[in-house]
Amino acid sequence: MRDTRAELLSQAETLVRGRGYAGFSYADLAEAVSIRKASIHHHFPTKVDLGAALVAAYAARYDAALTTIRAEVPDGPGRIAAYGKLYLGGVEQGLGCLCAALAIEGEALPERLRGDIATFFEGHLAWLEAVLREGQVDGSVRSGPEPAVLARYVIATLEGALLMERLFASPTAFAGTLAVLVDGLRPQTR
């Protein structure tokens, strides 16, 4: 049996990650899923409802991945490397991060979506800050910079690398950027 809602979310995510929120319509989505626009409204009465569902589903996938990383990877740099590899799928598919693609549209987005995106990134910043703080305590992450500052640096670096490598279609270059990022977090040996 066809799960139309899941298919709508999947196709809408691809459209948003590739074109942005303003760059697609329900007509585009109806064509991608081969249903009528009215059927989309049955599942998502408004585009804002669809956007909120997309962010919630994306956040849930990331939350599960972050929990797994925390449980399976023992040190700070390893956790950051694993986190960075989550972005690699976007590079390989030629797609950006869903929430970054939405965030770029800024004030043009409905307030509800701006709040959902901010919550997504706040959660990632908190996770990264905790991982980096623990790494500084156990000695796997270099001391000095505040973990909160490092967390923003990690996201900015990865989002920027994802944007660049979407343009250049280079997973290898993204992996190189990630390696430099992770190496820079390790304590310096003398």
PDB file of C-alpha atoms in Angstrom:
ATOM      1  CA  MET A   1       0.000   0.000   0.000  1.00  0.00           C
ATOM      2  CA  ARG A   2       1.288   3.432  -0.935  1.00  0.00           C
ATOM      3  CA  ASP A   3       2.219   5.780   1.933  1.00  0.00           C
ATOM      4  CA  THR A   4       1.332   9.031   0.215  1.00  0.00           C
ATOM      5  CA  ARG A   5       2.245  11.235   3.181  1.00  0.00           C
ATOM      6  CA  ALA A   6       5.747   9.754   3.424  1.00  0.00           C
ATOM      7  CA  GLU A   7       6.183  10.048  -0.331  1.00  0.00           C
ATOM      8  CA  LEU A   8       5.069  13.683  -0.226  1.00  0.00           C
ATOM      9  CA  LEU A   9       7.569  14.428   2.537  1.00  0.00           C
ATOM     10  CA  SER A  10      10.376  12.694   0.684  1.00  0.00           C
ATOM     11  CA  GLN A  11       9.727  14.492  -2.601  1.00  0.00           C
ATOM     12  CA  ALA A  12       9.128  17.842  -0.886  1.00  0.00           C
ATOM     13  CA  GLU A  13      12.424  17.494   0.973  1.00  0.00           C
ATOM     14  CA  THR A  14      14.254  16.910  -2.293  1.00  0.00           C
ATOM     15  CA  LEU A  15      12.544  19.929  -3.842  1.00  0.00           C
ATOM     16  CA  VAL A  16      13.353  22.218  -0.888  1.00  0.00           C
ATOM     17  CA  ARG A  17      16.947  20.994  -0.595  1.00  0.00           C
ATOM     18  CA  GLY A  18      17.458  21.545  -4.304  1.00  0.00           C
ATOM     19  CA  ARG A  19      15.373  24.667  -4.990  1.00  0.00           C
ATOM     20  CA  GLY A  20      14.502  26.238  -1.644  1.00  0.00           C
ATOM     21  CA  TYR A  21      11.097  26.739  -0.036  1.00  0.00           C
ATOM     22  CA  ALA A  22      10.039  29.505  -2.418  1.00  0.00           C
ATOM     23  CA  GLY A  23      11.341  27.518  -5.394  1.00  0.00           C
ATOM     24  CA  PHE A  24       8.622  24.884  -5.469  1.00  0.00           C
ATOM     25  CA  SER A  25       4.853  24.752  -5.412  1.00  0.00           C
ATOM     26  CA  TYR A  26       2.216  22.178  -4.664  1.00  0.00           C
ATOM     27  CA  ALA A  27       1.913  21.755  -8.442  1.00  0.00           C
ATOM     28  CA  ASP A  28       5.602  20.707  -8.575  1.00  0.00           C
ATOM     29  CA  LEU A  29       5.059  18.312  -5.703  1.00  0.00           C
ATOM     30  CA  ALA A  30       1.873  16.871  -7.235  1.00  0.00           C
ATOM     31  CA  GLU A  31       3.778  16.201 -10.443  1.00  0.00           C
ATOM     32  CA  ALA A  32       6.690  14.558  -8.570  1.00  0.00           C
ATOM     33  CA  VAL A  33       4.339  12.235  -6.679  1.00  0.00           C
ATOM     34  CA  SER A  34       1.825  11.794  -9.499  1.00  0.00           C
ATOM     35  CA  ILE A  35      -1.213  12.925  -7.526  1.00  0.00           C
ATOM     36  CA  ARG A  36      -3.588  15.865  -7.677  1.00  0.00           C
ATOM     37  CA  LYS A  37      -2.811  19.065  -5.747  1.00  0.00           C
ATOM     38  CA  ALA A  38      -6.015  18.598  -3.773  1.00  0.00           C
ATOM     39  CA  SER A  39      -4.618  15.321  -2.413  1.00  0.00           C
ATOM     40  CA  ILE A  40      -1.606  17.173  -1.022  1.00  0.00           C
ATOM     41  CA  HIS A  41      -3.936  19.546   0.854  1.00  0.00           C
ATOM     42  CA  HIS A  42      -5.531  16.512   2.495  1.00  0.00           C
ATOM     43  CA  HIS A  43      -2.192  15.685   4.144  1.00  0.00           C
ATOM     44  CA  PHE A  44      -0.795  19.224   4.475  1.00  0.00           C
ATOM     45  CA  PRO A  45      -3.493  21.909   4.367  1.00  0.00           C
ATOM     46  CA  THR A  46      -0.901  24.659   3.856  1.00  0.00           C
ATOM     47  CA  LYS A  47       2.639  24.888   2.595  1.00  0.00           C
ATOM     48  CA  VAL A  48       3.636  26.006   6.107  1.00  0.00           C
ATOM     49  CA  ASP A  49       2.209  22.750   7.481  1.00  0.00           C
ATOM     50  CA  LEU A  50       4.261  20.844   4.925  1.00  0.00           C
ATOM     51  CA  GLY A  51       7.398  22.834   5.789  1.00  0.00           C
ATOM     52  CA  ALA A  52       6.932  22.235   9.511  1.00  0.00           C
ATOM     53  CA  ALA A  53       6.456  18.498   8.906  1.00  0.00           C
ATOM     54  CA  LEU A  54       9.615  18.449   6.773  1.00  0.00           C
ATOM     55  CA  VAL A  55      11.696  20.132   9.465  1.00  0.00           C
ATOM     56  CA  ALA A  56      10.259  17.827  12.157  1.00  0.00           C
ATOM     57  CA  ALA A  57      11.028  14.683  10.145  1.00  0.00           C
ATOM     58  CA  TYR A  58      14.531  15.941   9.272  1.00  0.00           C
ATOM     59  CA  ALA A  59      15.208  16.826  12.914  1.00  0.00           C
ATOM     60  CA  ALA A  60      14.017  13.402  14.064  1.00  0.00           C
ATOM     61  CA  ARG A  61      16.400  11.659  11.643  1.00  0.00           C
ATOM     62  CA  TYR A  62      19.282  13.815  12.819  1.00  0.00           C
ATOM     63  CA  ASP A  63      18.398  13.298  16.489  1.00  0.00           C
ATOM     64  CA  ALA A  64      18.513   9.536  15.993  1.00  0.00           C
ATOM     65  CA  ALA A  65      21.862   9.809  14.219  1.00  0.00           C
ATOM     66  CA  LEU A  66      23.302  12.046  16.957  1.00  0.00           C
ATOM     67  CA  THR A  67      22.188   9.595  19.634  1.00  0.00           C
ATOM     68  CA  THR A  68      23.894   6.775  17.743  1.00  0.00           C
ATOM     69  CA  ILE A  69      27.091   8.787  17.304  1.00  0.00           C
ATOM     70  CA  ARG A  70      27.165   9.622  21.013  1.00  0.00           C
ATOM     71  CA  ALA A  71      26.703   5.958  21.929  1.00  0.00           C
ATOM     72  CA  GLU A  72      29.118   4.445  19.415  1.00  0.00           C
ATOM     73  CA  VAL A  73      31.956   6.941  18.978  1.00  0.00           C
ATOM     74  CA  PRO A  74      34.186   7.399  22.036  1.00  0.00           C
ATOM     75  CA  ASP A  75      36.003  10.717  21.532  1.00  0.00           C
ATOM     76  CA  GLY A  76      35.245  14.304  20.546  1.00  0.00           C
ATOM     77  CA  PRO A  77      37.085  14.434  17.218  1.00  0.00           C
ATOM     78  CA  GLY A  78      35.608  11.084  16.192  1.00  0.00           C
ATOM     79  CA  ARG A  79      32.135  12.336  17.025  1.00  0.00           C
ATOM     80  CA  ILE A  80      32.672  15.504  15.005  1.00  0.00           C
ATOM     81  CA  ALA A  81      33.943  13.417  12.079  1.00  0.00           C
ATOM     82  CA  ALA A  82      30.849  11.202  12.280  1.00  0.00           C
ATOM     83  CA  TYR A  83      28.629  14.291  12.500  1.00  0.00           C
ATOM     84  CA  GLY A  84      30.332  15.737   9.421  1.00  0.00           C
ATOM     85  CA  LYS A  85      29.742  12.537   7.503  1.00  0.00           C
ATOM     86  CA  LEU A  86      26.008  13.102   7.947  1.00  0.00           C
ATOM     87  CA  TYR A  87      26.438  16.075   5.595  1.00  0.00           C
ATOM     88  CA  LEU A  88      28.254  13.965   3.017  1.00  0.00           C
ATOM     89  CA  GLY A  89      25.016  12.383   1.807  1.00  0.00           C
ATOM     90  CA  GLY A  90      23.842  15.831   0.731  1.00  0.00           C
ATOM     91  CA  VAL A  91      27.064  16.403  -1.200  1.00  0.00           C
ATOM     92  CA  GLU A  92      26.755  13.041  -2.931  1.00  0.00           C
ATOM     93  CA  GLN A  93      23.143  13.760  -3.903  1.00  0.00           C
ATOM     94  CA  GLY A  94      23.878  17.345  -4.967  1.00  0.00           C
ATOM     95  CA  LEU A  95      21.534  18.636  -2.270  1.00  0.00           C
ATOM     96  CA  GLY A  96      21.995  21.108   0.546  1.00  0.00           C
ATOM     97  CA  CYS A  97      21.034  20.749   4.183  1.00  0.00           C
ATOM     98  CA  LEU A  98      17.255  21.107   4.435  1.00  0.00           C
ATOM     99  CA  CYS A  99      17.361  23.554   7.323  1.00  0.00           C
ATOM    100  CA  ALA A 100      20.177  25.607   5.793  1.00  0.00           C
ATOM    101  CA  ALA A 101      18.268  25.770   2.501  1.00  0.00           C
ATOM    102  CA  LEU A 102      15.296  27.083   4.447  1.00  0.00           C
ATOM    103  CA  ALA A 103      17.357  29.425   6.651  1.00  0.00           C
ATOM    104  CA  ILE A 104      18.834  31.130   3.600  1.00  0.00           C
ATOM    105  CA  GLU A 105      15.370  32.452   2.800  1.00  0.00           C
ATOM    106  CA  GLY A 106      15.316  34.261   6.172  1.00  0.00           C
ATOM    107  CA  GLU A 107      12.534  36.785   6.619  1.00  0.00           C
ATOM    108  CA  ALA A 108      10.759  35.539   3.488  1.00  0.00           C
ATOM    109  CA  LEU A 109       9.832  32.376   5.409  1.00  0.00           C
ATOM    110  CA  PRO A 110       6.753  32.168   7.602  1.00  0.00           C
ATOM    111  CA  GLU A 111       7.542  32.833  11.255  1.00  0.00           C
ATOM    112  CA  ARG A 112       6.596  29.283  12.272  1.00  0.00           C
ATOM    113  CA  LEU A 113       9.254  27.812   9.965  1.00  0.00           C
ATOM    114  CA  ARG A 114      11.907  30.296  11.111  1.00  0.00           C
ATOM    115  CA  GLY A 115      11.236  29.143  14.669  1.00  0.00           C
ATOM    116  CA  ASP A 116      11.413  25.461  13.709  1.00  0.00           C
ATOM    117  CA  ILE A 117      14.715  26.002  11.893  1.00  0.00           C
ATOM    118  CA  ALA A 118      16.176  27.954  14.803  1.00  0.00           C
ATOM    119  CA  THR A 119      15.186  25.116  17.135  1.00  0.00           C
ATOM    120  CA  PHE A 120      16.866  22.602  14.808  1.00  0.00           C
ATOM    121  CA  PHE A 121      20.152  24.506  14.803  1.00  0.00           C
ATOM    122  CA  GLU A 122      19.969  25.275  18.530  1.00  0.00           C
ATOM    123  CA  GLY A 123      19.745  21.533  19.162  1.00  0.00           C
ATOM    124  CA  HIS A 124      22.779  20.882  16.983  1.00  0.00           C
ATOM    125  CA  LEU A 125      24.748  23.651  18.645  1.00  0.00           C
ATOM    126  CA  ALA A 126      23.907  22.230  22.079  1.00  0.00           C
ATOM    127  CA  TRP A 127      24.923  18.708  21.006  1.00  0.00           C
ATOM    128  CA  LEU A 128      28.174  19.928  19.475  1.00  0.00           C
ATOM    129  CA  GLU A 129      28.957  22.119  22.469  1.00  0.00           C
ATOM    130  CA  ALA A 130      28.468  19.164  24.837  1.00  0.00           C
ATOM    131  CA  VAL A 131      30.620  16.892  22.658  1.00  0.00           C
ATOM    132  CA  LEU A 132      33.373  19.502  22.418  1.00  0.00           C
ATOM    133  CA  ARG A 133      33.238  20.310  26.148  1.00  0.00           C
ATOM    134  CA  GLU A 134      33.498  16.610  27.017  1.00  0.00           C
ATOM    135  CA  GLY A 135      36.365  16.317  24.549  1.00  0.00           C
ATOM    136  CA  GLN A 136      38.197  19.175  26.223  1.00  0.00           C
ATOM    137  CA  VAL A 137      37.689  17.531  29.607  1.00  0.00           C
ATOM    138  CA  ASP A 138      38.934  14.111  28.438  1.00  0.00           C
ATOM    139  CA  GLY A 139      41.777  15.664  26.430  1.00  0.00           C
ATOM    140  CA  SER A 140      40.626  14.526  22.971  1.00  0.00           C
ATOM    141  CA  VAL A 141      39.746  18.108  21.902  1.00  0.00           C
ATOM    142  CA  ARG A 142      42.241  20.946  22.189  1.00  0.00           C
ATOM    143  CA  SER A 143      41.679  23.314  25.050  1.00  0.00           C
ATOM    144  CA  GLY A 144      41.347  27.029  24.624  1.00  0.00           C
ATOM    145  CA  PRO A 145      38.372  28.040  22.507  1.00  0.00           C
ATOM    146  CA  GLU A 146      35.015  27.996  24.215  1.00  0.00           C
ATOM    147  CA  PRO A 147      32.977  24.945  23.190  1.00  0.00           C
ATOM    148  CA  ALA A 148      30.049  27.201  22.228  1.00  0.00           C
ATOM    149  CA  VAL A 149      32.296  29.097  19.798  1.00  0.00           C
ATOM    150  CA  LEU A 150      33.758  25.863  18.440  1.00  0.00           C
ATOM    151  CA  ALA A 151      30.243  24.464  17.931  1.00  0.00           C
ATOM    152  CA  ARG A 152      29.318  27.431  15.715  1.00  0.00           C
ATOM    153  CA  TYR A 153      32.626  27.043  13.886  1.00  0.00           C
ATOM    154  CA  VAL A 154      31.878  23.368  13.175  1.00  0.00           C
ATOM    155  CA  ILE A 155      28.426  24.101  11.765  1.00  0.00           C
ATOM    156  CA  ALA A 156      29.632  27.100   9.757  1.00  0.00           C
ATOM    157  CA  THR A 157      32.485  25.075   8.273  1.00  0.00           C
ATOM    158  CA  LEU A 158      30.323  22.098   7.359  1.00  0.00           C
ATOM    159  CA  GLU A 159      27.445  24.153   5.969  1.00  0.00           C
ATOM    160  CA  GLY A 160      29.897  26.237   3.929  1.00  0.00           C
ATOM    161  CA  ALA A 161      31.666  23.134   2.641  1.00  0.00           C
ATOM    162  CA  LEU A 162      28.310  21.581   1.737  1.00  0.00           C
ATOM    163  CA  LEU A 163      27.349  24.688  -0.205  1.00  0.00           C
ATOM    164  CA  MET A 164      30.668  24.757  -2.070  1.00  0.00           C
ATOM    165  CA  GLU A 165      30.664  21.076  -2.907  1.00  0.00           C
ATOM    166  CA  ARG A 166      27.067  21.172  -4.127  1.00  0.00           C
ATOM    167  CA  LEU A 167      28.366  23.613  -6.693  1.00  0.00           C
ATOM    168  CA  PHE A 168      31.503  21.641  -7.531  1.00  0.00           C
ATOM    169  CA  ALA A 169      29.991  18.156  -6.995  1.00  0.00           C
ATOM    170  CA  SER A 170      33.021  16.987  -5.065  1.00  0.00           C
ATOM    171  CA  PRO A 171      32.509  14.575  -2.162  1.00  0.00           C
ATOM    172  CA  THR A 172      36.294  14.140  -2.035  1.00  0.00           C
ATOM    173  CA  ALA A 173      36.827  17.861  -1.436  1.00  0.00           C
ATOM    174  CA  PHE A 174      34.141  17.840   1.276  1.00  0.00           C
ATOM    175  CA  ALA A 175      35.888  14.906   2.963  1.00  0.00           C
ATOM    176  CA  GLY A 176      39.138  16.885   2.832  1.00  0.00           C
ATOM    177  CA  THR A 177      37.522  19.900   4.489  1.00  0.00           C
ATOM    178  CA  LEU A 178      36.060  17.645   7.176  1.00  0.00           C
ATOM    179  CA  ALA A 179      39.467  16.065   7.809  1.00  0.00           C
ATOM    180  CA  VAL A 180      41.092  19.496   8.243  1.00  0.00           C
ATOM    181  CA  LEU A 181      38.285  20.563  10.582  1.00  0.00           C
ATOM    182  CA  VAL A 182      38.646  17.453  12.741  1.00  0.00           C
ATOM    183  CA  ASP A 183      42.455  17.634  12.791  1.00  0.00           C
ATOM    184  CA  GLY A 184      42.200  21.248  13.942  1.00  0.00           C
ATOM    185  CA  LEU A 185      40.150  20.170  16.963  1.00  0.00           C
ATOM    186  CA  ARG A 186      42.737  17.670  18.194  1.00  0.00           C
ATOM    187  CA  PRO A 187      45.271  18.724  20.802  1.00  0.00           C
ATOM    188  CA  GLN A 188      48.509  19.838  19.250  1.00  0.00           C
ATOM    189  CA  THR A 189      51.408  17.498  19.825  1.00  0.00           C
ATOM    190  CA  ARG A 190      54.880  18.851  20.246  1.00  0.00           C
TER     191      ARG A 190
END
